[in-house]
Coordinates of C-alpha atoms in Angstrom, one line a residue:
M1 CA 91.8 89.3 120.2
S2 CA 91.3 89.4 123.8
E3 CA 90.3 93.2 122.4
V4 CA 87.8 92.3 120.4
L5 CA 86.2 89.4 123.4
A6 CA 86.0 92.2 125.7
F7 CA 84.1 94.1 123.8
L8 CA 82.0 91.7 122.5
G9 CA 81.5 90.7 126.0
D10 CA 78.6 88.8 127.1
D11 CA 76.0 90.1 124.7
L12 CA 77.4 88.1 122.2
C13 CA 75.5 84.7 123.5
S14 CA 73.0 86.3 125.7
G15 CA 70.3 84.5 122.9
W16 CA 72.6 81.1 122.2
P17 CA 70.6 79.8 125.4
A18 CA 67.0 80.8 124.7
M19 CA 68.1 78.9 120.7
C20 CA 69.0 76.1 121.8
Q21 CA 66.9 74.5 124.9
N22 CA 65.8 72.3 122.6
P23 CA 67.8 71.5 119.4
K24 CA 65.4 68.1 118.4
R25 CA 62.3 69.8 118.0
G26 CA 60.4 69.2 114.9
D27 CA 59.8 73.9 114.6
P28 CA 62.3 75.4 112.0
F29 CA 61.6 78.8 113.5
L30 CA 63.2 79.3 117.0
S31 CA 62.2 82.7 119.3
A32 CA 64.9 84.3 120.3
D33 CA 64.7 86.7 123.7
R34 CA 66.2 89.4 122.5
G35 CA 64.1 92.1 120.1
G36 CA 61.2 89.3 119.5
M37 CA 63.1 88.2 116.6
N38 CA 62.2 85.1 114.5
V39 CA 65.2 82.9 113.9
Y40 CA 65.1 80.0 110.9
Y41 CA 66.8 76.9 112.0
P42 CA 66.8 74.4 108.9
A43 CA 66.4 70.8 110.5
R44 CA 69.4 68.1 111.1
K45 CA 70.6 66.2 107.7
R46 CA 70.5 62.8 109.5
L47 CA 69.1 62.1 113.3
R48 CA 72.3 60.7 114.8
V49 CA 70.0 58.1 117.6
G50 CA 73.1 57.4 119.4
A51 CA 74.2 61.4 120.0
P52 CA 74.4 62.9 123.3
C53 CA 71.9 65.5 124.1
A54 CA 72.6 69.2 123.7
S55 CA 71.9 70.1 127.0
C56 CA 73.5 67.9 128.9
E57 CA 76.8 68.6 127.1
E58 CA 75.8 72.1 128.0
D59 CA 75.8 71.1 131.8
R60 CA 79.3 69.0 131.1
Y61 CA 81.0 72.1 130.1
E62 CA 79.4 74.3 132.5
K63 CA 81.1 71.8 135.3
K64 CA 84.3 74.1 137.0
G65 CA 87.4 72.5 135.6
A66 CA 85.9 70.2 133.3
E67 CA 88.7 69.6 130.1
V68 CA 86.5 70.7 126.5
S69 CA 87.9 67.7 124.6
I70 CA 87.0 66.7 120.2
E71 CA 85.3 63.6 122.1
S72 CA 82.8 66.0 123.5
L73 CA 81.2 66.9 120.5
P74 CA 77.6 65.3 119.8
E75 CA 77.8 62.5 116.6
E76 CA 76.2 64.6 114.1
C77 CA 79.0 67.2 114.2
L78 CA 81.2 64.5 114.3
F79 CA 79.9 63.1 111.2
E80 CA 79.4 66.4 109.6
I81 CA 83.5 67.1 109.6
L82 CA 84.9 63.5 108.9
R83 CA 81.9 63.8 106.1
R84 CA 84.5 66.7 104.3
L85 CA 87.7 64.4 104.6
P86 CA 89.9 65.4 101.5
G87 CA 90.6 61.5 100.2
G88 CA 90.8 58.0 101.6
R89 CA 94.0 58.2 103.2
E90 CA 92.0 60.8 105.5
R91 CA 89.4 58.4 106.8
V92 CA 91.7 55.8 107.2
A93 CA 93.8 57.5 109.4
C94 CA 90.6 59.5 111.2
A95 CA 89.3 56.0 111.5
G96 CA 92.3 54.3 113.6
V97 CA 91.4 57.2 116.4
S98 CA 89.1 55.6 118.1
R99 CA 86.1 53.3 117.9
R100 CA 83.4 55.6 118.1
W101 CA 85.5 57.6 114.8
L102 CA 85.6 54.2 112.9
M103 CA 81.7 53.8 113.7
V104 CA 80.6 57.3 112.8
L105 CA 83.2 57.0 109.0
S106 CA 81.8 53.4 108.6
S107 CA 78.3 55.2 108.6
I108 CA 78.8 57.6 106.3
R109 CA 77.8 56.8 102.7
R110 CA 79.4 57.1 99.4
G111 CA 76.8 60.2 97.5
E112 CA 76.9 61.8 101.9
R113 CA 80.7 62.8 101.5
A114 CA 81.5 66.3 100.3
A115 CA 83.0 67.2 97.2
G116 CA 86.2 66.4 96.8
G117 CA 86.0 63.2 99.6
L118 CA 85.5 60.9 96.9
D119 CA 87.5 57.8 97.1
K120 CA 90.6 57.3 94.7
V121 CA 92.2 54.2 94.4
S122 CA 95.9 54.6 96.4
D123 CA 99.1 52.9 95.8
G124 CA 99.0 51.2 99.0
E125 CA 100.6 53.3 101.4
G126 CA 98.7 54.6 104.4
G127 CA 97.8 51.6 106.1
S128 CA 94.6 50.3 106.7
T129 CA 92.4 49.6 109.2
S130 CA 92.1 46.5 109.4
E131 CA 94.1 43.1 109.6
D132 CA 96.4 42.3 106.2
E133 CA 97.0 39.0 106.1
D134 CA 93.4 37.9 105.3
M135 CA 93.0 40.1 102.2
V136 CA 93.9 39.2 98.8
V137 CA 93.5 40.7 95.3
E138 CA 91.1 39.3 93.1
D139 CA 90.6 39.5 89.4
G140 CA 88.8 43.2 88.4
G141 CA 91.5 44.9 91.2
F142 CA 89.1 44.4 93.8
L143 CA 89.8 43.0 97.4
S144 CA 89.1 39.8 99.1
R145 CA 88.3 39.7 102.7
K146 CA 87.5 36.5 105.1
V147 CA 86.8 36.7 109.1
E148 CA 86.0 33.6 111.2
G149 CA 85.2 33.1 114.5
R150 CA 86.6 35.6 117.1
K151 CA 87.7 37.8 114.2
A152 CA 84.0 38.1 112.6
T153 CA 82.5 41.6 114.6
D154 CA 81.5 44.4 114.1
T155 CA 84.0 46.6 114.8
C156 CA 86.4 44.3 112.1
L157 CA 83.2 44.4 109.6
A158 CA 83.9 49.1 110.0
A159 CA 87.8 48.5 109.4
I160 CA 87.0 47.0 106.6
A161 CA 84.8 49.1 104.8
V162 CA 86.7 52.4 105.7
G163 CA 90.2 50.6 104.8
T164 CA 89.2 48.9 101.4
A165 CA 87.7 52.3 100.0
N166 CA 90.8 54.1 98.8
R167 CA 93.1 50.3 98.0
G168 CA 90.6 49.3 94.5
G169 CA 87.1 48.2 96.6
L170 CA 85.7 45.2 98.5
G171 CA 84.5 42.6 96.0
K172 CA 84.4 39.5 98.1
L173 CA 83.7 39.4 101.6
S174 CA 82.6 35.9 103.6
I175 CA 81.8 36.1 107.1
R176 CA 81.8 32.5 109.4
G177 CA 79.9 33.4 113.0
T178 CA 79.2 30.6 115.4
K179 CA 76.4 30.7 117.6
S180 CA 77.4 33.5 119.7
S181 CA 78.7 35.8 116.8
R182 CA 79.2 39.1 117.8
V183 CA 78.1 40.4 113.8
T184 CA 75.1 42.4 114.0
D185 CA 72.9 44.7 111.5
L186 CA 75.3 47.7 112.6
G187 CA 79.0 45.9 110.6
L188 CA 76.7 45.0 107.6
R189 CA 75.2 48.7 107.7
A190 CA 79.0 49.7 107.6
I191 CA 80.1 47.5 104.5
A192 CA 76.5 48.4 102.5
H193 CA 77.9 52.0 103.0
G194 CA 81.5 51.8 101.9
C195 CA 81.9 48.8 100.1
S196 CA 79.3 49.6 96.2
S197 CA 81.7 47.2 94.3
L198 CA 81.0 44.4 96.7
G199 CA 80.6 41.3 93.9
S200 CA 80.4 38.3 96.3
L201 CA 78.9 38.1 100.3
S202 CA 78.6 35.2 102.4
L203 CA 77.1 35.1 105.8
W204 CA 77.7 31.7 107.4
N205 CA 76.4 30.9 110.6
L206 CA 75.2 34.6 112.0
P207 CA 71.9 34.3 114.4
A208 CA 71.9 38.0 115.1
V209 CA 71.6 39.1 111.3
T210 CA 68.4 40.8 110.0
D211 CA 66.5 42.0 107.4
E212 CA 67.1 45.1 107.4
S213 CA 71.0 44.8 106.8
L214 CA 70.8 43.1 104.2
I215 CA 68.0 45.6 102.8
E216 CA 70.8 48.3 103.1
I217 CA 73.0 45.4 101.4
A218 CA 70.6 45.3 98.7
T219 CA 70.6 49.0 97.6
G220 CA 74.2 50.4 98.9
C221 CA 76.3 47.2 96.9
P222 CA 73.8 46.7 93.3
L223 CA 77.2 44.9 91.8
L224 CA 76.4 42.0 93.9
Q225 CA 76.6 38.5 91.9
K226 CA 77.0 35.7 94.2
L227 CA 75.1 35.4 97.9
D228 CA 75.6 32.7 100.3
I229 CA 72.9 32.9 103.1
S230 CA 73.6 30.1 105.7
R231 CA 72.4 30.1 109.5
C232 CA 70.8 32.6 109.3
S233 CA 67.7 32.3 111.6
K234 CA 66.4 36.1 111.2
V235 CA 66.8 36.9 107.4
S236 CA 63.6 36.4 105.9
D237 CA 61.5 36.4 102.0
K238 CA 61.7 40.2 103.3
A239 CA 65.6 40.9 102.5
L240 CA 65.4 37.8 99.6
I241 CA 63.1 39.6 97.8
S242 CA 64.8 43.2 98.4
I243 CA 68.1 42.1 97.5
A244 CA 66.4 40.5 94.0
R245 CA 65.0 43.7 93.0
N246 CA 67.9 45.5 93.6
C247 CA 71.0 43.2 92.6
P248 CA 70.2 42.5 88.9
N249 CA 73.9 40.8 87.8
L250 CA 72.9 38.8 90.9
A251 CA 74.2 35.1 89.0
D252 CA 74.6 32.8 91.6
I253 CA 72.3 32.1 95.0
T254 CA 72.9 29.8 98.1
V255 CA 69.9 29.6 101.0
E256 CA 70.8 27.3 103.4
S257 CA 68.9 26.1 107.0
C258 CA 67.1 29.5 107.2
P259 CA 63.8 28.4 108.1
N260 CA 62.1 32.1 107.4
I261 CA 62.5 32.2 103.7
G262 CA 60.2 30.4 101.7
N263 CA 58.4 30.6 98.3
E264 CA 58.1 34.2 98.6
G265 CA 61.5 34.9 98.6
I266 CA 62.3 32.3 95.2
L267 CA 59.5 34.0 93.1
A268 CA 61.1 36.7 93.8
V269 CA 64.6 35.5 92.8
G270 CA 62.8 34.2 89.5
K271 CA 60.9 37.3 88.4
H272 CA 64.0 39.6 88.8
C273 CA 66.9 37.6 88.8
L274 CA 67.6 37.4 84.9
N275 CA 70.8 36.4 85.1
L276 CA 71.0 33.5 87.4
K277 CA 73.3 30.8 86.4
S278 CA 73.4 29.2 90.2
I279 CA 70.4 27.9 92.9
S280 CA 71.3 26.0 95.8
L281 CA 68.2 25.4 98.5
K282 CA 69.5 23.2 101.5
N283 CA 67.0 22.9 104.6
C284 CA 64.5 25.7 104.2
P285 CA 60.8 23.8 105.1
R286 CA 59.1 27.4 103.6
V287 CA 60.0 26.3 100.5
G288 CA 57.5 24.0 97.9
D289 CA 56.8 23.3 94.6
Q290 CA 55.5 26.5 94.1
G291 CA 58.9 28.4 94.4
I292 CA 60.8 25.6 92.7
I293 CA 58.5 25.5 89.9
N294 CA 58.2 29.2 89.1
L295 CA 62.0 29.7 89.4
L296 CA 62.7 27.2 86.5
S297 CA 59.9 28.8 84.2
K298 CA 60.9 31.9 84.5
T299 CA 65.1 31.4 84.1
C300 CA 64.7 28.2 81.8
D301 CA 66.9 29.4 79.2
L302 CA 70.1 30.5 81.7
L303 CA 69.9 28.4 84.9
M304 CA 72.9 25.9 84.4
R305 CA 73.5 24.2 88.0
V306 CA 70.5 23.3 90.3
K307 CA 71.3 21.8 94.4
L308 CA 68.0 20.9 95.8
Q309 CA 68.6 19.7 99.4
S310 CA 66.4 18.2 102.4
L311 CA 63.1 20.2 101.0
S312 CA 59.6 19.2 101.4
I313 CA 59.2 19.5 97.4
T314 CA 57.2 16.5 95.3
D315 CA 57.0 14.8 92.1
V316 CA 55.7 18.0 90.5
S317 CA 58.5 20.0 91.2
L318 CA 60.9 16.9 89.8
A319 CA 58.4 16.6 87.3
A320 CA 59.1 20.6 86.1
I321 CA 62.5 19.7 86.5
G322 CA 62.7 17.6 83.5
H323 CA 60.4 19.7 81.6
Y324 CA 62.1 23.5 82.0
G325 CA 65.8 22.3 82.7
K326 CA 67.0 22.6 79.4
A327 CA 70.2 24.8 80.1
V328 CA 70.8 22.6 83.4
A329 CA 74.6 21.1 83.2
E330 CA 74.6 19.9 86.9
L331 CA 71.8 18.7 89.2
V332 CA 72.0 17.9 92.9
L333 CA 69.1 15.6 94.4
A334 CA 69.5 15.3 98.0
G335 CA 67.1 14.0 101.1
L336 CA 63.7 15.0 98.9
P337 CA 61.3 12.5 101.4
N338 CA 57.9 13.4 98.9
A339 CA 59.8 12.4 96.1
T340 CA 58.8 9.4 94.9
E341 CA 59.6 7.4 92.1
R342 CA 57.0 8.7 89.6
G343 CA 58.1 11.6 89.9
F344 CA 61.9 10.3 89.0
W345 CA 60.3 8.8 86.0
A346 CA 58.9 11.9 85.3
M347 CA 62.0 14.1 85.0
G348 CA 63.7 11.5 83.3
N349 CA 60.6 11.1 80.6
G350 CA 60.7 15.4 80.4
Q351 CA 62.8 15.2 77.5
G352 CA 64.0 18.9 78.9
L353 CA 67.9 17.6 80.6
Q354 CA 69.9 16.9 76.9
K355 CA 72.7 19.5 78.0
L356 CA 72.8 17.7 81.6
R357 CA 76.3 16.6 82.2
S358 CA 76.8 15.8 86.2
L359 CA 73.8 14.5 88.1
T360 CA 73.8 13.6 92.0
I361 CA 71.2 11.6 93.6
A362 CA 71.6 11.2 97.0
S363 CA 68.8 9.2 100.1
C364 CA 66.1 9.7 97.9
Q365 CA 63.6 6.3 98.1
G366 CA 61.8 7.7 94.7
A367 CA 64.7 6.8 93.3
T368 CA 64.8 3.1 91.9
D369 CA 65.4 1.0 88.5
L370 CA 62.6 2.4 87.1
S371 CA 63.9 5.7 87.5
L372 CA 67.5 5.7 86.8
E373 CA 66.6 3.3 83.3
A374 CA 64.1 6.5 82.7
L375 CA 66.4 9.4 83.7
S376 CA 69.4 7.4 81.8
R377 CA 67.8 7.7 78.4
G378 CA 66.3 11.2 79.2
C379 CA 69.6 12.5 80.0
P380 CA 72.0 11.4 77.5
N381 CA 74.5 13.4 77.5
V382 CA 75.5 12.8 81.4
N383 CA 79.5 12.0 81.9
Q384 CA 79.2 12.1 85.8
L385 CA 76.7 10.1 88.1
D386 CA 77.0 10.0 91.6
I387 CA 74.8 7.8 93.4
R388 CA 74.4 7.6 97.6
S389 CA 72.5 5.5 99.9
C390 CA 69.8 5.0 97.4
G391 CA 68.9 1.4 98.9
F392 CA 66.3 0.5 96.0
I393 CA 69.0 0.4 92.8
T394 CA 70.2 -2.9 92.1
D395 CA 72.0 -4.2 89.3
K396 CA 68.7 -4.0 86.9
G397 CA 69.6 -0.3 86.8
L398 CA 73.0 -0.7 86.5
V399 CA 72.9 -3.1 83.3
S400 CA 70.2 0.2 82.1
L401 CA 71.8 2.8 82.7
A402 CA 75.5 1.3 80.9
E403 CA 72.8 0.9 77.8
A404 CA 71.5 3.9 77.8
A405 CA 74.1 6.4 79.2
L406 CA 76.4 6.3 75.9
S407 CA 78.1 9.9 77.6
L408 CA 79.1 8.2 81.1
E409 CA 83.0 8.3 82.2
S410 CA 82.9 8.7 86.3
L411 CA 80.2 6.7 88.0
Q412 CA 80.7 6.9 92.0
L413 CA 78.2 4.5 94.1
E414 CA 77.9 4.7 97.5
E415 CA 76.2 2.8 100.2
C416 CA 74.1 1.3 97.7
C417 CA 74.1 -2.0 99.0
S418 CA 71.9 -3.4 96.7
I419 CA 74.7 -3.5 93.6
T420 CA 76.8 -6.6 93.7
L421 CA 80.2 -6.9 92.1
S422 CA 78.4 -8.5 89.2
G423 CA 76.3 -5.8 88.4
V424 CA 79.8 -4.0 88.3
V425 CA 81.3 -6.7 86.0
V426 CA 78.4 -6.3 83.7
L427 CA 78.8 -2.1 83.7
L428 CA 82.4 -2.1 83.0
G429 CA 82.0 -4.7 80.2
I430 CA 79.2 -2.3 78.8
C431 CA 80.9 0.9 79.4
R432 CA 84.1 -0.6 78.5
D433 CA 85.2 2.6 75.4
K434 CA 83.8 5.7 77.8
L435 CA 84.4 4.8 81.4
K436 CA 87.3 6.3 83.0
S437 CA 86.6 6.3 86.7
L438 CA 84.7 4.2 89.2
A439 CA 84.3 4.5 92.8
V440 CA 82.7 1.7 95.0
V441 CA 82.1 3.1 98.5
N442 CA 80.6 1.6 101.5
C443 CA 78.7 -1.1 99.6
S444 CA 77.8 -4.5 101.6
G445 CA 76.6 -6.1 99.0
I446 CA 79.8 -6.3 96.8
K447 CA 81.1 -9.9 97.6
D448 CA 83.5 -12.5 95.8
S449 CA 81.0 -15.2 95.6
D450 CA 79.4 -12.7 93.2
V451 CA 81.5 -12.2 90.3
V452 CA 80.7 -13.8 87.0
I453 CA 83.3 -12.8 84.5
P454 CA 82.1 -13.7 80.5
I455 CA 84.8 -15.2 78.5
P456 CA 86.6 -13.4 76.4
M457 CA 86.2 -10.4 78.1
T458 CA 87.9 -7.0 76.5
P459 CA 89.4 -5.1 78.5
T460 CA 88.4 -1.6 79.2
C461 CA 89.5 2.3 79.6
L462 CA 89.2 2.4 83.1
R463 CA 92.1 4.4 84.3
S464 CA 90.6 5.4 88.0
L465 CA 89.6 2.8 90.4
L466 CA 88.5 3.4 93.9
I467 CA 86.8 0.8 96.2
R468 CA 86.7 1.6 100.1
N469 CA 84.9 0.0 102.9
C470 CA 83.7 -2.9 101.2
P471 CA 84.2 -6.0 103.9
G472 CA 83.7 -8.3 100.7
F473 CA 85.9 -7.2 98.3
T474 CA 89.0 -9.9 98.9
D475 CA 91.7 -11.1 96.7
V476 CA 89.1 -12.9 94.3
S477 CA 87.0 -9.8 93.4
L478 CA 90.6 -8.0 93.4
V479 CA 91.7 -10.5 90.5
A480 CA 88.8 -10.4 88.1
L481 CA 88.7 -6.0 88.2
G482 CA 92.5 -6.7 87.7
E483 CA 92.0 -9.0 84.2
L484 CA 89.1 -6.0 83.1
C485 CA 91.0 -2.6 83.9
P486 CA 95.0 -3.5 83.2
G487 CA 95.7 0.8 81.9
L488 CA 94.8 2.2 85.7
E489 CA 96.6 5.2 86.6
R490 CA 95.1 5.7 89.8
L491 CA 94.1 2.5 92.4
E492 CA 92.7 3.0 95.6
L493 CA 92.1 0.7 98.2
I494 CA 91.0 1.9 101.1
R495 CA 90.1 -0.2 104.2
L496 CA 89.9 -4.0 102.6
P497 CA 90.9 -6.2 105.2
G498 CA 90.5 -9.2 102.8
I499 CA 93.6 -8.2 100.3
T500 CA 96.6 -9.9 101.2
D501 CA 99.8 -10.4 98.8
A502 CA 99.1 -13.4 96.9
G503 CA 95.9 -11.1 95.9
F504 CA 97.9 -7.8 95.0
L505 CA 100.5 -10.0 93.2
Q506 CA 98.1 -11.5 90.7
W507 CA 97.0 -8.1 90.1
S508 CA 99.8 -6.6 90.0
K509 CA 101.0 -9.3 86.9
S510 CA 97.9 -8.3 84.9
S511 CA 98.0 -4.3 85.3
Q512 CA 100.0 -2.6 83.3
A513 CA 103.4 -0.6 84.0
G514 CA 101.8 3.3 84.3
L515 CA 99.9 4.0 88.3
T516 CA 100.7 7.3 89.5
K517 CA 98.5 7.3 92.3
V518 CA 98.2 4.2 94.6
N519 CA 96.4 4.4 98.2
L520 CA 96.1 1.1 100.5
S521 CA 95.5 2.7 103.5
G522 CA 94.5 0.2 106.0
C523 CA 95.0 -2.9 104.1
V524 CA 96.7 -4.6 107.0
Q525 CA 97.5 -7.8 105.9
L526 CA 99.4 -6.5 102.5
T527 CA 103.3 -6.8 103.8
D528 CA 107.0 -5.9 101.9
D529 CA 107.0 -8.4 98.9
A530 CA 103.5 -6.5 97.5
I531 CA 104.9 -3.3 98.2
S532 CA 108.8 -4.3 96.8
S533 CA 106.9 -5.7 93.7
M534 CA 104.6 -2.6 92.8
A535 CA 107.7 -0.5 93.2
K536 CA 110.1 -2.2 90.9
K537 CA 107.2 -2.4 87.8
H538 CA 105.3 1.2 88.5
G539 CA 108.2 3.1 89.9
L540 CA 108.7 5.1 87.4
T541 CA 105.9 6.8 86.7
L542 CA 104.4 6.6 90.8
K543 CA 104.2 10.0 92.3
D544 CA 101.4 9.6 95.2
L545 CA 101.9 6.4 97.5
V546 CA 99.7 6.1 100.9
L547 CA 100.3 3.7 103.3
D548 CA 98.6 4.5 106.1
G549 CA 97.5 1.7 109.0
C550 CA 99.9 -1.2 106.5
Y551 CA 101.2 -2.7 110.2
G552 CA 103.3 -5.4 107.9
I553 CA 105.0 -2.7 105.8
S554 CA 108.4 -2.0 106.8
D555 CA 112.3 -1.2 106.5
K556 CA 112.4 -3.4 103.4
S557 CA 109.8 -1.8 101.6
L558 CA 111.2 2.1 102.0
A559 CA 114.0 0.6 100.7
A560 CA 112.6 -0.5 97.5
V561 CA 110.7 2.4 97.0
G562 CA 113.4 5.1 97.5
E563 CA 115.9 2.4 94.9
S564 CA 112.9 2.3 92.2
C565 CA 110.7 6.0 92.4
P566 CA 112.7 9.3 91.1
E567 CA 109.3 10.7 90.5
L568 CA 108.0 10.0 93.4
S569 CA 106.6 13.5 95.5
D570 CA 104.2 12.1 98.1
L571 CA 104.8 9.5 100.7
D572 CA 102.6 8.3 103.8
V573 CA 103.7 5.3 105.9
S574 CA 102.2 7.0 109.3
R575 CA 101.4 3.9 111.5
C576 CA 103.7 1.5 109.4
G577 CA 106.3 -1.0 111.2
I578 CA 109.3 1.8 110.1
T579 CA 112.1 2.2 112.1
D580 CA 115.2 4.5 112.0
Y581 CA 117.0 2.0 109.1
G582 CA 113.8 3.2 106.6
V583 CA 114.4 6.1 106.9
S584 CA 118.2 6.7 106.3
S585 CA 117.6 4.2 103.2
L586 CA 115.3 7.3 102.5
A587 CA 118.0 9.8 103.0
C588 CA 120.3 7.6 101.2
A589 CA 118.3 7.4 97.7
D590 CA 120.1 9.5 94.8
N591 CA 117.2 10.1 92.9
L592 CA 114.3 10.8 95.4
K593 CA 112.8 14.0 95.7
L594 CA 109.8 13.8 97.9
Q595 CA 108.0 16.7 98.9
I596 CA 105.8 15.6 101.4
L597 CA 106.5 13.1 103.6
S598 CA 104.4 11.6 106.8
V599 CA 105.5 9.0 109.4
S600 CA 103.2 10.1 112.0
G601 CA 102.6 7.1 115.0
C602 CA 105.8 5.0 113.8
S603 CA 106.8 5.1 117.6
S604 CA 110.5 3.4 116.1
V605 CA 111.3 6.0 114.2
S606 CA 113.8 8.3 117.2
D607 CA 116.1 11.0 116.9
R608 CA 118.5 8.9 115.4
S609 CA 116.6 9.8 112.2
L610 CA 117.3 13.8 112.5
P611 CA 120.6 14.0 110.0
A612 CA 118.5 11.9 107.4
L613 CA 115.5 13.7 108.2
L614 CA 117.9 16.9 107.3
K615 CA 118.7 15.5 104.3
L616 CA 115.5 14.6 103.0
G617 CA 113.9 18.0 104.0
R618 CA 116.3 20.0 101.5
S619 CA 113.1 19.3 98.7
L620 CA 110.2 18.7 101.6
I621 CA 107.7 21.0 101.9
G622 CA 105.7 19.2 104.5
L623 CA 106.7 16.8 107.1
N624 CA 104.3 14.9 109.2
L625 CA 106.2 13.5 113.1
H626 CA 102.2 13.8 115.0
T627 CA 102.6 11.3 117.4
C628 CA 106.1 10.2 117.1
K629 CA 106.9 10.1 120.7
A630 CA 110.6 8.9 120.2
I631 CA 111.8 12.3 118.1
S632 CA 112.3 14.7 121.5
G633 CA 111.5 18.6 121.7
R634 CA 115.2 19.2 120.9
S635 CA 115.5 17.0 117.7
V636 CA 112.3 19.0 116.2
E637 CA 113.6 22.5 117.2
L638 CA 116.3 21.3 115.0
L639 CA 114.1 20.6 112.3
V640 CA 112.3 24.1 111.9
Q641 CA 115.1 25.9 112.3
H642 CA 116.8 23.9 109.4
L643 CA 113.9 23.2 106.4
F644 CA 112.5 27.4 107.1
R645 CA 110.5 25.9 103.7
C646 CA 108.8 23.0 105.7
D647 CA 105.9 22.7 107.4
I648 CA 106.4 20.8 110.1
L649 CA 103.1 19.3 112.2
F650 CA 104.6 17.6 115.7

């Protein structure tokens, strides 16, 4: 070899510097110094903006003592080498060499790989450049990946794009950033280039992401079916239009707090997304009536779920929903300040919501008794109704609802201060054969003085009752509802200081045995007598008991529970007056097999409960000892050591 080089001498490269004076110039014909010969020099396939200048590289090589390395290659050369790798394992191995190699690999599109370098599904060997603890296999064999907080970086996304290619492909990706998120267009471009199988993409709080990367996602991920863009301030209609045009299978779209997305993008969705089944728009000030009406008119036969929240739409959009919502089964309308009673009335009388099953109305001043009556008649098949923060709805509207809603099974009333207990009782009487679940939350109009029970009153078929934070709800109210609802299976009375043992014991007499869940959190006047009585009557079916903040509960209640409740799996006695003796009573119960136990804030539970907790730990999978100051760190270490199957919170 040395003889060959000696024979060639300096003539081998005598013309090379003249040919490479400016490799980036546009003229494909380069003049050589020798013989006046023209040489055709083809243009590069892709020009790398970040590539070092060839003349600078040449100067570096000419320095005395300079070490020549593959890292000194321009990115164009490295790109040409890496795109010829034969398979996925080789790309994963090369991606682990350096960040530069990783980023170059992630920029190679599938169509730019040389023949023989296409992905082959691996059996899992060869490793991955990304962390696998957040990666699971979804239906269809595709992988699912979720990155949050500080883990959400461009480098992480590039590693995901390279690492999942030979493992079945990426099917679902969720990125949750922060205000100072380090995810930019560079990371999403890597996903677009390497994850053509992507079917679900969720972007949350990524202020540096712009339209450019989402346009590449649209072209590189044509199988996209679900898109969630939230708090991405630089994403505009341009990106949404591109995705709508290039992703024909798109069926679920969520857009939240994106100020630059408006009617133009929604119009494109209605025009091109012919398989759209779900749309959710929240806090997008540029979305108005034009976009909503066009979307509904184009997708009326397929759109099943509509959620409109904090938008500037008017009565016209509500009328369009009532007319075009032929396939809508779930509808959420929240925070619509420009929608009046007339709009809700028109929506109900449009007769287009015949398939509606679930309706939620929140913080809408236009929701009144008249509009609720119209909705009840126009949506006869609604079985789940949720009304929140609608102060103009009174008992009259409830009665109209009960008379017209023939299929109503679940009703939740929250912050509806004009509704009284009498209206609730009348509702229960009318819907006694169909209503299964009732929740009343933060309704200050619920008072004992308003209760009127018709005589005689047929018992209802209600199975679940929730009353939370209604200060006027006391023993009288509880007894009245107990007579109407003797067959309850779930009872939740939360933060009701007016409930005492007298009312609870009287309710217990009228109730039928069969409770499976009881939540009495914050009922500070209840004592051991009420809990012991309930345990004896419903112990054989009770599975979930929550007594958080019931200061009058002591060891006597735990003894009764341990003796009478063999099916109990979840017990919460946080901030109660229990001691070590009560914990020992639970441990001595032969048939009790608790799975979750919480004694958080019980200052009288100490290290003496360690043997009992170890015995209970044979079946426990969750133990809450938070703020139990009498339990030492040494005891906790012993519990962690012996209860390896149990998650312990201390």
